[in-house]
Coordinates of C-alpha atoms and ligand atoms in Angstrom, one line a residue:
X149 CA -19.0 0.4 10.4
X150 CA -18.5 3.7 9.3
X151 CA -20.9 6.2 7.4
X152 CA -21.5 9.2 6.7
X153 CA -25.3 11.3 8.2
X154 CA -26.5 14.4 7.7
X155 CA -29.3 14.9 10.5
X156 CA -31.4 18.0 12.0
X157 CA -30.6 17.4 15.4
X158 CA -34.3 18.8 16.5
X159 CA -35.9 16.2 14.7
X160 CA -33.2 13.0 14.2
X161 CA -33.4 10.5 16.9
X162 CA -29.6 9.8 18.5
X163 CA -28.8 8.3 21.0
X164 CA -25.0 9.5 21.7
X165 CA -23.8 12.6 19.9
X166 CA -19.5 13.0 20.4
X167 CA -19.0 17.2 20.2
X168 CA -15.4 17.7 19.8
X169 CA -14.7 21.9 20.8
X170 CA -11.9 23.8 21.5
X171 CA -11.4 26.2 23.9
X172 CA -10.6 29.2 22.1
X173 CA -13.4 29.7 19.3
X174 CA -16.8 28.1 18.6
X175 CA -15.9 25.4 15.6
X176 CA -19.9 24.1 14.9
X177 CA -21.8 25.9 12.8
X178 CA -25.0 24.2 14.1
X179 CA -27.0 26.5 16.5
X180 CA -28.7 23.7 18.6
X181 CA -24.8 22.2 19.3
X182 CA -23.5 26.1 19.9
X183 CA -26.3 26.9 22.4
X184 CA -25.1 23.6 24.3
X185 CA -21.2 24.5 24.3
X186 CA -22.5 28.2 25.4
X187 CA -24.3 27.2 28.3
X188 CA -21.5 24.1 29.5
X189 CA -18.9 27.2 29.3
X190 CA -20.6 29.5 31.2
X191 CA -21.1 27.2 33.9
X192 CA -17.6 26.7 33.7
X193 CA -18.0 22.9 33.6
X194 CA -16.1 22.6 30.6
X195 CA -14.2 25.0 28.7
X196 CA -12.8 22.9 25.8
X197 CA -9.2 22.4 27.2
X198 CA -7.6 18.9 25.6
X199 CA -9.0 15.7 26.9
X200 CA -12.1 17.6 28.9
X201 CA -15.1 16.0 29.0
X202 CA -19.1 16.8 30.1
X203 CA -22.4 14.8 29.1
X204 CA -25.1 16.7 28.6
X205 CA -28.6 14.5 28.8
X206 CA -31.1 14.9 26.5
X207 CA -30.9 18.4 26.0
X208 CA -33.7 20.6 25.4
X209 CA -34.7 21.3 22.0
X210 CA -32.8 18.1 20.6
X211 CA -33.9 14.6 19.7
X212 CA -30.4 13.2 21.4
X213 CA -30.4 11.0 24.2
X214 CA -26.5 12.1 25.4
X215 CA -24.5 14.6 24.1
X216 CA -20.6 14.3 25.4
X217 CA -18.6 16.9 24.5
X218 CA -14.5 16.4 24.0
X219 CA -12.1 19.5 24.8
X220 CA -9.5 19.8 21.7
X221 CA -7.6 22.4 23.5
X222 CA -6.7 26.1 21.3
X223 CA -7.9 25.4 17.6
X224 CA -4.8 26.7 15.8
X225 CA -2.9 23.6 18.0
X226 CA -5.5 20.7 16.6
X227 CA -4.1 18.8 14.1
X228 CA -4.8 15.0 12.1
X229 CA -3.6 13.7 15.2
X230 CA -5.5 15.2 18.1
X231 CA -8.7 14.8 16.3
X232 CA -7.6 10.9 15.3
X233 CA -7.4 10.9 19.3
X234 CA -10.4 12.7 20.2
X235 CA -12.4 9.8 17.9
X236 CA -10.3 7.3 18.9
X237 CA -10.9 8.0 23.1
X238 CA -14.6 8.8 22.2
X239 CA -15.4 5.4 20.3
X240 CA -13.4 3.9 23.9
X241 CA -15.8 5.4 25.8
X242 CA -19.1 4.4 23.9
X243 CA -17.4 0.6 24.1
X244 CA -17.3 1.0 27.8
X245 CA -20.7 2.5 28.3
X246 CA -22.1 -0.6 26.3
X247 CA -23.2 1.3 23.1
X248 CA -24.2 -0.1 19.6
X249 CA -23.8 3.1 17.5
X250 CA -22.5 6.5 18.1
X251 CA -22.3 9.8 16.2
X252 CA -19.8 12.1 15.7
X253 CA -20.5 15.7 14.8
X254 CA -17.4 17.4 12.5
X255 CA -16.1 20.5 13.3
X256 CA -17.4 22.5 10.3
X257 CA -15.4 23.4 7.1
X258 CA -12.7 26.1 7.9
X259 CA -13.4 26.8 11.3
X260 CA -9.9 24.6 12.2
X261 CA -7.1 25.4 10.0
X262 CA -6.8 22.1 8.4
X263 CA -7.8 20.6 4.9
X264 CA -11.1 19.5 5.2
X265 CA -11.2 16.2 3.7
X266 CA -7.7 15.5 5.9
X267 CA -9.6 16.4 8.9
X268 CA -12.6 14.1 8.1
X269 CA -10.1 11.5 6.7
X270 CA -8.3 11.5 10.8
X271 CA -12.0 11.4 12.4
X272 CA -13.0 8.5 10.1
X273 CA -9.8 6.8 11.1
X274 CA -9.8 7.5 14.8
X275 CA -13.2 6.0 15.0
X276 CA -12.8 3.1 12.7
X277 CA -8.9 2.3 14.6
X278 CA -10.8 2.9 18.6
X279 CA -12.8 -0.1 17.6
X280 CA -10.6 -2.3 17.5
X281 CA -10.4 -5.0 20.5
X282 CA -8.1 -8.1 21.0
X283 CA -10.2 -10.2 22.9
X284 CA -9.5 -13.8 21.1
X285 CA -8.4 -15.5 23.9
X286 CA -10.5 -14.0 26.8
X287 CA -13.0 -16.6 28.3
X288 CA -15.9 -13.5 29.1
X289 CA -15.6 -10.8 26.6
X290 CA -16.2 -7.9 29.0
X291 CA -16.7 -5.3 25.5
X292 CA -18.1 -5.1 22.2
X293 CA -17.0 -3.4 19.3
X294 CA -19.8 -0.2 18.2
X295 CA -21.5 -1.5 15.1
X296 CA -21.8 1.7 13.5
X297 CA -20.3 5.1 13.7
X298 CA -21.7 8.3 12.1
X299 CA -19.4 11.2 11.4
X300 CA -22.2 14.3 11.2
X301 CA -21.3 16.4 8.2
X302 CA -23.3 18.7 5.9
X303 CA -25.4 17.1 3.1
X304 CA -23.2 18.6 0.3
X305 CA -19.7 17.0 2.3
X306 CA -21.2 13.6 2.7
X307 CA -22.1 13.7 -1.1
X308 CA -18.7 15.3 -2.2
X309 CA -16.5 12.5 -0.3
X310 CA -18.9 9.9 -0.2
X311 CA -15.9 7.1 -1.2
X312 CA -14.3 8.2 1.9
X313 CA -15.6 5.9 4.3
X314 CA -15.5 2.8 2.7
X315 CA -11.4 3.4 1.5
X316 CA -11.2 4.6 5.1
X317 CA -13.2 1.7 6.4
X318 CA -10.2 -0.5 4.0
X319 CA -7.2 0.8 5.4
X320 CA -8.1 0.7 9.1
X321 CA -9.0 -3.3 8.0
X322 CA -5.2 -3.7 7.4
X323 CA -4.0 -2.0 10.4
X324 CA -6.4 -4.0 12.6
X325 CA -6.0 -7.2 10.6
X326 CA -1.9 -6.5 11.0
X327 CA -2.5 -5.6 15.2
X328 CA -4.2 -9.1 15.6
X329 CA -1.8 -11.1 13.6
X330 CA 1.2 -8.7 15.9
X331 CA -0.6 -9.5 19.0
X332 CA -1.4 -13.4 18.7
X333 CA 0.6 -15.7 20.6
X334 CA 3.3 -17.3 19.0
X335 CA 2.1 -21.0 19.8
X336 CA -1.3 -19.7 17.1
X337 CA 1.4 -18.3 14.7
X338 CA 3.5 -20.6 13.8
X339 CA 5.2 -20.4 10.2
X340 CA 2.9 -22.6 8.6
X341 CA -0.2 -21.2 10.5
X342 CA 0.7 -17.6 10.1
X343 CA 1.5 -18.4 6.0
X344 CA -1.9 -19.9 5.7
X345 CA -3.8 -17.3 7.9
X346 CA -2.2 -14.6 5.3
X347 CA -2.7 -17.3 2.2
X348 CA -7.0 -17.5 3.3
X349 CA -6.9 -13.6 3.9
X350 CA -5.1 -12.9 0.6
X351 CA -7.0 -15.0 -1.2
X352 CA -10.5 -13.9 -0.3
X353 CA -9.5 -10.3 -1.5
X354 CA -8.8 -11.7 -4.6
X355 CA -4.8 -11.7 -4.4
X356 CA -2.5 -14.1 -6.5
X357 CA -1.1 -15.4 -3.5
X358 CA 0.8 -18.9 -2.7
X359 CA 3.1 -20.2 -0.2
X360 CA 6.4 -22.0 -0.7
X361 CA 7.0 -25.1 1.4
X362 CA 10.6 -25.9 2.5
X363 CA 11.6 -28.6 -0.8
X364 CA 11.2 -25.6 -3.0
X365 CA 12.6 -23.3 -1.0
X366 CA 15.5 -25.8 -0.5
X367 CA 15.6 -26.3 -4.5
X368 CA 15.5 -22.3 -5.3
X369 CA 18.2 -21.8 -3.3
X370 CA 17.4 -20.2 0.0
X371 CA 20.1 -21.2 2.2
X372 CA 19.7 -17.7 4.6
X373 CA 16.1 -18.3 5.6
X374 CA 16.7 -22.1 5.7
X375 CA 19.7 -21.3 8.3
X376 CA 17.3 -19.2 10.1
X377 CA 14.9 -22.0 10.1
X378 CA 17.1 -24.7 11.4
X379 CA 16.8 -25.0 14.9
X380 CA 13.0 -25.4 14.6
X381 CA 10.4 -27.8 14.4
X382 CA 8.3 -25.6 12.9
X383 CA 9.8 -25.4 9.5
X384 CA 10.0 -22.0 7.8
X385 CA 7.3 -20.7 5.0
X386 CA 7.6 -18.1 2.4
X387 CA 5.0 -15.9 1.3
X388 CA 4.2 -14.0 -2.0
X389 CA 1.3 -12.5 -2.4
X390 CA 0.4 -9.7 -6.0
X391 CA -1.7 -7.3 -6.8
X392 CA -2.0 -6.8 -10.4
X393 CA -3.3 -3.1 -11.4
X394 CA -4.5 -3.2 -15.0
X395 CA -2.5 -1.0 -17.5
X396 CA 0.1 -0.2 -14.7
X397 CA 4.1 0.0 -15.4
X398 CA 5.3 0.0 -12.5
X399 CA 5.8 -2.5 -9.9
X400 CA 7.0 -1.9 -6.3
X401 CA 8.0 -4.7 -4.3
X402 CA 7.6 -5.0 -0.4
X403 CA 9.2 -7.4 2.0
X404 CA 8.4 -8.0 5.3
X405 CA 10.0 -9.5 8.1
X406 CA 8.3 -12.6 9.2
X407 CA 10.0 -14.0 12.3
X408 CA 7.2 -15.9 14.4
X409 CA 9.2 -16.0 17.9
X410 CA 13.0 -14.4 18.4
X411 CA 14.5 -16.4 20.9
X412 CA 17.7 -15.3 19.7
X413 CA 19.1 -18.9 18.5
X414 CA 22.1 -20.4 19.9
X415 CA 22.8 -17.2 21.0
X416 CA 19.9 -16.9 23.2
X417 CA 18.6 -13.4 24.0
X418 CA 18.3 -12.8 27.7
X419 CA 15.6 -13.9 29.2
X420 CA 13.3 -10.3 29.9
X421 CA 14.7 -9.1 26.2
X422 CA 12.4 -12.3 24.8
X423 CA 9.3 -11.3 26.2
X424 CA 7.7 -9.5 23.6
X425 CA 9.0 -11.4 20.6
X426 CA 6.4 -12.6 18.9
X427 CA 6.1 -9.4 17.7
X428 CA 9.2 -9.9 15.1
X429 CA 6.7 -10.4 12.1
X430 CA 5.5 -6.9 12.3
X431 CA 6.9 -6.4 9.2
X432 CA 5.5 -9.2 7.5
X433 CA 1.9 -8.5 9.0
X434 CA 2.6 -5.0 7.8
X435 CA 2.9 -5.4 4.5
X436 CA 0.5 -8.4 3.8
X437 CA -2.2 -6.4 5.7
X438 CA -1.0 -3.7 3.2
X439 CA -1.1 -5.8 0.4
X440 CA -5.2 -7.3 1.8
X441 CA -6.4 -3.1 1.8
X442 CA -4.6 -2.6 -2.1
X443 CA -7.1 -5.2 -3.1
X444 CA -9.9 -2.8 -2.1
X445 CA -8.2 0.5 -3.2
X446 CA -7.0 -0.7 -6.5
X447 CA -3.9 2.1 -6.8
X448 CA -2.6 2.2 -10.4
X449 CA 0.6 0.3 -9.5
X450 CA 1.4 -3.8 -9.4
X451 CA 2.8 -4.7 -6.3
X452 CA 4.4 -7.8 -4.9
X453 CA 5.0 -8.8 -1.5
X454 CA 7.7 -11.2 -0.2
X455 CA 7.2 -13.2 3.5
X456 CA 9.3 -14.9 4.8
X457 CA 8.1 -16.3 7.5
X458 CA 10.5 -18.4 10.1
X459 CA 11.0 -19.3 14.0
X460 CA 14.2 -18.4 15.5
X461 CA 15.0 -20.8 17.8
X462 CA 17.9 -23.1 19.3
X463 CA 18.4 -26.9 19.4
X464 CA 20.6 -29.4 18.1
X465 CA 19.9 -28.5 14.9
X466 CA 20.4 -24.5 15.3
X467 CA 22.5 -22.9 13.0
X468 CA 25.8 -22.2 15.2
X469 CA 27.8 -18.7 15.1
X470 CA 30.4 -19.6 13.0
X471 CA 28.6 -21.2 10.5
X472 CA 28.9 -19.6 6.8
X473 CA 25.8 -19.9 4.2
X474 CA 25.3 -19.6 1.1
X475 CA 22.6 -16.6 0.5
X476 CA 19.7 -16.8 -2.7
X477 CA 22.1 -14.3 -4.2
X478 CA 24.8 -16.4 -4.3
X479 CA 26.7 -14.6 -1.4
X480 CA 28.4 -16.4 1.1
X481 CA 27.7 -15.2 4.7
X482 CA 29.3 -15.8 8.2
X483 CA 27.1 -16.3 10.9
X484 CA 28.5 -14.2 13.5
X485 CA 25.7 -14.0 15.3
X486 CA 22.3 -16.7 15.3
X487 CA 20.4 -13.1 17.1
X488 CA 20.8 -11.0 13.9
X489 CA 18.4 -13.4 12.0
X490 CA 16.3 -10.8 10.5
X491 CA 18.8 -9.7 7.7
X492 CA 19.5 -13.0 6.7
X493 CA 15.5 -13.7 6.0
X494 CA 15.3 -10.2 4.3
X495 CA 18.4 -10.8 2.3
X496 CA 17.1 -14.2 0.7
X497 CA 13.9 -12.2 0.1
X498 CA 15.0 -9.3 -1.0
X499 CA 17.0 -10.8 -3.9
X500 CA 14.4 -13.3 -4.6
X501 CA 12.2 -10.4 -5.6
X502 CA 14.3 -8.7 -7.3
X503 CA 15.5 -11.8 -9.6
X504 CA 11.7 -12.6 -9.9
X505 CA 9.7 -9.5 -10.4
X506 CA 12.4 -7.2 -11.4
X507 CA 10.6 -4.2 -9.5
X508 CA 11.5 -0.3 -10.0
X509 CA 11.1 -0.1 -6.3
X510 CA 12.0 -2.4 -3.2
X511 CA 10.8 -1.3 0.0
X512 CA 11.2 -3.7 3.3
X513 CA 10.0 -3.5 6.9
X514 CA 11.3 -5.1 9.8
X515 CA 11.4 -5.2 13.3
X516 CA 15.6 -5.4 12.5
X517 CA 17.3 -3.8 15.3
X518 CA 17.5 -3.1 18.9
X519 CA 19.4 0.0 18.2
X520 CA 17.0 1.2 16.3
X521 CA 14.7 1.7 19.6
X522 CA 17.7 3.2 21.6
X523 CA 18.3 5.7 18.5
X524 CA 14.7 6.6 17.8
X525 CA 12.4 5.5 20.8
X526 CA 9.4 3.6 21.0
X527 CA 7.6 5.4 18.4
X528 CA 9.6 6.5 15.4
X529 CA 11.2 4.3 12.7
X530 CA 13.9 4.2 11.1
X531 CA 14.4 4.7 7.3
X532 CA 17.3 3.9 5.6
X533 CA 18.0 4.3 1.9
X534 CA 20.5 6.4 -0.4
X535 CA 17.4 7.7 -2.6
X536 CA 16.3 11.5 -1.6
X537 CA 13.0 11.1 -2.9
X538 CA 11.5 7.9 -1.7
X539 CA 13.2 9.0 1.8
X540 CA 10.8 12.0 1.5
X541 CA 8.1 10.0 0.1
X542 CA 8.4 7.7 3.2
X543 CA 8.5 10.4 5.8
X544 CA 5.5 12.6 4.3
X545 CA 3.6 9.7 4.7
X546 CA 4.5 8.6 7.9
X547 CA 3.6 12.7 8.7
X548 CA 0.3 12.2 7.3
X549 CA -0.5 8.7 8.9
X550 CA 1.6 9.3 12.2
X551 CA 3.3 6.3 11.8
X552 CA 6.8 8.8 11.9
X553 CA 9.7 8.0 10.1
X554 CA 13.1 9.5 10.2
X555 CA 15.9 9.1 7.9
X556 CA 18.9 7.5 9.2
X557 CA 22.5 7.8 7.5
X558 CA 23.5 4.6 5.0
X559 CA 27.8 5.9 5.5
X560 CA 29.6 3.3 2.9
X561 CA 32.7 3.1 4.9
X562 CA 30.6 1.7 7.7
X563 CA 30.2 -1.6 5.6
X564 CA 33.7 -2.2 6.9
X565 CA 32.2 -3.5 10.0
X566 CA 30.6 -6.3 8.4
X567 CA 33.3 -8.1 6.7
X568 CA 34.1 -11.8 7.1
X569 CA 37.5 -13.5 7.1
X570 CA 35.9 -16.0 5.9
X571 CA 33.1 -15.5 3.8
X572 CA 32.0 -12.8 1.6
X573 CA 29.7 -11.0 4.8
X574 CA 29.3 -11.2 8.1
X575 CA 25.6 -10.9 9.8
X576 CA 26.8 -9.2 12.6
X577 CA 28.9 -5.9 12.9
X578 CA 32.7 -5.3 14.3
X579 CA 31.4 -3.1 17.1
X580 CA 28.4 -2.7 19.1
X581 CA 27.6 1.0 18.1
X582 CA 25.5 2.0 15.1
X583 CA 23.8 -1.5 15.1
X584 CA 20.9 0.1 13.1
X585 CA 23.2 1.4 10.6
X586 CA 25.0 -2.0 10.3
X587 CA 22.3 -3.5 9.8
X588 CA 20.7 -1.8 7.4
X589 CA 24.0 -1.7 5.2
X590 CA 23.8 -5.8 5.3
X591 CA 20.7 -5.5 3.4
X592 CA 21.8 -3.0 1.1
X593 CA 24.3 -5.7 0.0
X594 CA 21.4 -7.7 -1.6
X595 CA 19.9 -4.9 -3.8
X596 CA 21.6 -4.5 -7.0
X597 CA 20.1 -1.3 -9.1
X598 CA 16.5 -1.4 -7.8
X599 CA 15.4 1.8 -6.0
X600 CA 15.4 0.5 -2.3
X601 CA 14.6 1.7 1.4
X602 CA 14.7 -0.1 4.6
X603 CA 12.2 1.0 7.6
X604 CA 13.2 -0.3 10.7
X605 CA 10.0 -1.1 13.0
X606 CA 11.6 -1.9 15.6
X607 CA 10.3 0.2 18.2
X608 CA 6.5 1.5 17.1
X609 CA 5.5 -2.1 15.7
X610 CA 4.5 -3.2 19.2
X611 CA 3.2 -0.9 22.3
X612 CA 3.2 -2.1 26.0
X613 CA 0.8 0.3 26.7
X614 CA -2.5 1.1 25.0
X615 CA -3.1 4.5 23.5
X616 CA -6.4 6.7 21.9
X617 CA -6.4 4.2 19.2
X618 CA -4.6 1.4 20.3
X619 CA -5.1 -1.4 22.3
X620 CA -1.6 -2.5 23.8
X621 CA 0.2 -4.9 21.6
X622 CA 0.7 -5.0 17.9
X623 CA 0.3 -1.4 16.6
X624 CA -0.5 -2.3 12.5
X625 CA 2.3 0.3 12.4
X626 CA 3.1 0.5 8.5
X627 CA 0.2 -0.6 6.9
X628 CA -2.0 3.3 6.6
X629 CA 1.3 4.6 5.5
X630 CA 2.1 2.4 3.1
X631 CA -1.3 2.4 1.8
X632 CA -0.7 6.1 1.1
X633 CA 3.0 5.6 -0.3
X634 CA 1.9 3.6 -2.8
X635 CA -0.3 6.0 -4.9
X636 CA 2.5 8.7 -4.8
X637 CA 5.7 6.2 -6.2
Ligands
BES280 N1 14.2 -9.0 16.6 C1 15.4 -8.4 17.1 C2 15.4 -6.8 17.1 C3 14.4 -6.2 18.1 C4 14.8 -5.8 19.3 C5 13.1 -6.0 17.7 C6 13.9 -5.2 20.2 C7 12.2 -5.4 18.6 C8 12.6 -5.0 19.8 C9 16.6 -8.7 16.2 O1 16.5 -10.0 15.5 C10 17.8 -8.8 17.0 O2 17.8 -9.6 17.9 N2 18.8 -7.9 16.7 C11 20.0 -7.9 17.5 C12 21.1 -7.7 16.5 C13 22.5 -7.9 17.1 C14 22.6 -9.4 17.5 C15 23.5 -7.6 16.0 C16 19.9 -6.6 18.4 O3 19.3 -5.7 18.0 O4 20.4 -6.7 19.5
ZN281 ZN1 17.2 -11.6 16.7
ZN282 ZN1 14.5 -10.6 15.2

């Protein structure tokens, strides 16, 4: 969908030109586009102030049908973000007005203090992400998707970053592949349909994927997930999927959190706290999504991804509170809660991989805590993990993507709160405060000496409302930062 032109706009035939502008300086080089944004500011119609807009029909001395042009507000304010916006509201609007292609004209090099690839990078992304609709289970699709988006640069740019679009074109894949898996209902996405839609996915990008059905998983010992897994008739899956980088060393494991619906178990959430909880794979959609875009950027690095993938539910045969496991590590663990499910899924897979792969770096994602969202909000997750630099690898990258991160405290002498009196662990912590904390310190029980961090999702995975880029529902958060962690660990 995405592509780079280069075209005279005297001569070039287009039917829908975007012309992002800001209100303090002239950031087009072009003179046909700067005589347009003279004359819309002198008539005071438009002076470039954020979120502005004015169409412009086929103006005089151009070959374009429509020229709309988007206010960016002061140019030294305009960063990745407002211009992954500007695309992102611009593509929304050629969607609505029915259109099959649109170009996009780039502010030229150095007239907005940002790296110019970054800048291109965010427009490429806005554009590619704005496109993405959820319409599966609408009777009458009321829009279509643009077929084709242009971002206008000079000759020499589209030449210099010419594998930009299709890497771009990748990534944004993942994060709309991750949205639609976040966003189906859970009655589509069962653990054996969700296992399979990853397993057809993975294996198409050429992936060493397979799924483990519950005999093996009962014989290789995961008692967590299986406890997890009991009050269902849909019987819990786990995923692994590879990529293998030729001549790599290093291999970084990722695990996701694949729970399918949360209704809490025998300790059944409330009944308006359920509503969105078919959104507790996030971390599992993440991270295969992730795993699907790797294929296609080949980073010099193996990596192996861990799903499991489980219903929480309660019947007769629920796991109870009260009820003590036996973990894949061997660790014996109280049930003190059938609502804290997640850990017990990520602890099974967590040590799995590390038994099995032996990776230099463990990284899991997970729509873990409630308290995450009351610490951090709706858009920021949390990252937990006693290693300085893949903390600040984790948060550069959520900077760059805008899928923000902030490091939470791992205190050791919080780990007090989770002990058993009658097992080695408990799930579920002494006291209600610092649930994310808690929680996070669980897991760190089931790493041994593998560099490891724990992003909580719990908030950004999943977005009532819609924003510039995204449609309401699952957000793909993780997978374009992930994408750009891996080349840097
Ligand atoms: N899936 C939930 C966490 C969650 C809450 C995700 C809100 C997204 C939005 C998780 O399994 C859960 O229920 N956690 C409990 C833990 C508690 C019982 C210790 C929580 O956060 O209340
Ligand atoms: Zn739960
Ligand atoms: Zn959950």
């Amino acid at each position: 969908m995405l592509a780079f032109a280069s075209v005279d706009l005297k001569e070039g035939m287009i039917e829908t030109l975007i012309v992002p502008v800001c209100s303090d300086k002239a950031i087009h080089t072009d003179r046909t586009i700067a005589a347009i944004v003279k004359k819309a500011k002198k008539f005071k119609e438009f002076c470039g102030e954020k979120d502005e807009e004015v169409v412009f029909y086929k103006p005089i001395g151009t070959a374009v049908n429509r020229v709309i042009l988007l206010g960016l507000g002061k140019s030294d304010a305009v960063d990745p973000e407002t211009l992954r916006a500007m695309a992102g509201k611009a593509v929304k609007k050629c969607i609505r007005m029915k259109l099959d292609v649109v170009h996009l004209m780039a502010p030229a090099e150095q007239k907005i203090q940002l790296d110019y690839p970054l800048m291109i990078e965010a427009l490429m992304e806005g554009l590619s992400l704005g496109n993405h609709l959820f319409d599966k289970y609408l009777q009458e699709k009321k829009h279509k998707p643009l077929k084709k988006a242009y971002l206008l640069v000079e000759a020499d740019a589209a030449k210099k970053y010419g594998r930009l679009p299709s890497r771009i074109e990748a990534i944004c894949a993942g994060t709309a592949l991750a949205r639609d898996w976040v966003s189906m209902p859970p009655n589509d996405k069962r653990p054996d349909q969700f296992a399979n839609l990853i397993l057809a996915k993975a294996r198409k990008a050429k992936l060493t994927a397979r799924i483990m059905q519950e005999k093996e998983m009962r014989q290789e010992g995961f008692g967590a997930l299986l406890a997890v897994g009991a009050g269902s008739q849909n019987r819990p899956r786990m995923v692994v999927l590879e990529y293998k980088s030729k001549g790599a060393v290093k291999t970084v494991a990722l695990v996701g959190k694949g729970v399918t619906f949360d209704s809490g178990g025998i300790n059944l959430k409330p009944s308006t706290s359920m509503d969105d909880m078919k959104m507790d794979m996030s971390g599992a959609a993440a991270v295969a999504a992730a795993l699907i875009a790797m294929a296609t950027l080949k980073p010099k690095v193996h990596v192996v991804a861990a799903m499991p993938i489980v219903e929480n539910m309660p019947s007769g045969s629920a796991s109870r509170p009260g009820d003590i496991i036996k973990s894949y590590s061997g660790k014996s663990i109280e049930i003190g809660n059938t609502d804290a499910e997640g850990r017990l899924i990520l602890a099974d897979a967590m040590a799995f991989v590390s038994r099995k792969y032996k990776p230099q770096i463990l990284i899991d994602l997970a729509t873990l805590t409630g308290a995450c969202v009351v610490a951090l909000g709706e858009k920021i997750a949390g990252v937990f993990t006693d290693d300085d630099d893949l903390a600040e690898a984790i948060v550069t990258s959520g900077k760059k993507t805008h899928e923000r991160c902030w490091r939470m405290p791992l205190p050791p002498d919080y780990k007090e709160q989770l002990k058993s009196d009658f097992a080695d662990i408990s799930n579920m912590g002494s006291t209600r405060w610092g649930g994310a904390i808690t929680a996070a310190l669980f897991l760190s029980e089931f790493v041994k000496d593998t560099r490891w961090a724990h992003i909580d999702i719990a908030g950004p995975a999943y977005a009532k409302k819609g924003n510039a880029y995204c449609p309401a529902g699952g957000t793909g958060f993780g997978v374009r930062l992930l994408c750009d962690l891996i080349n840097k660990l």
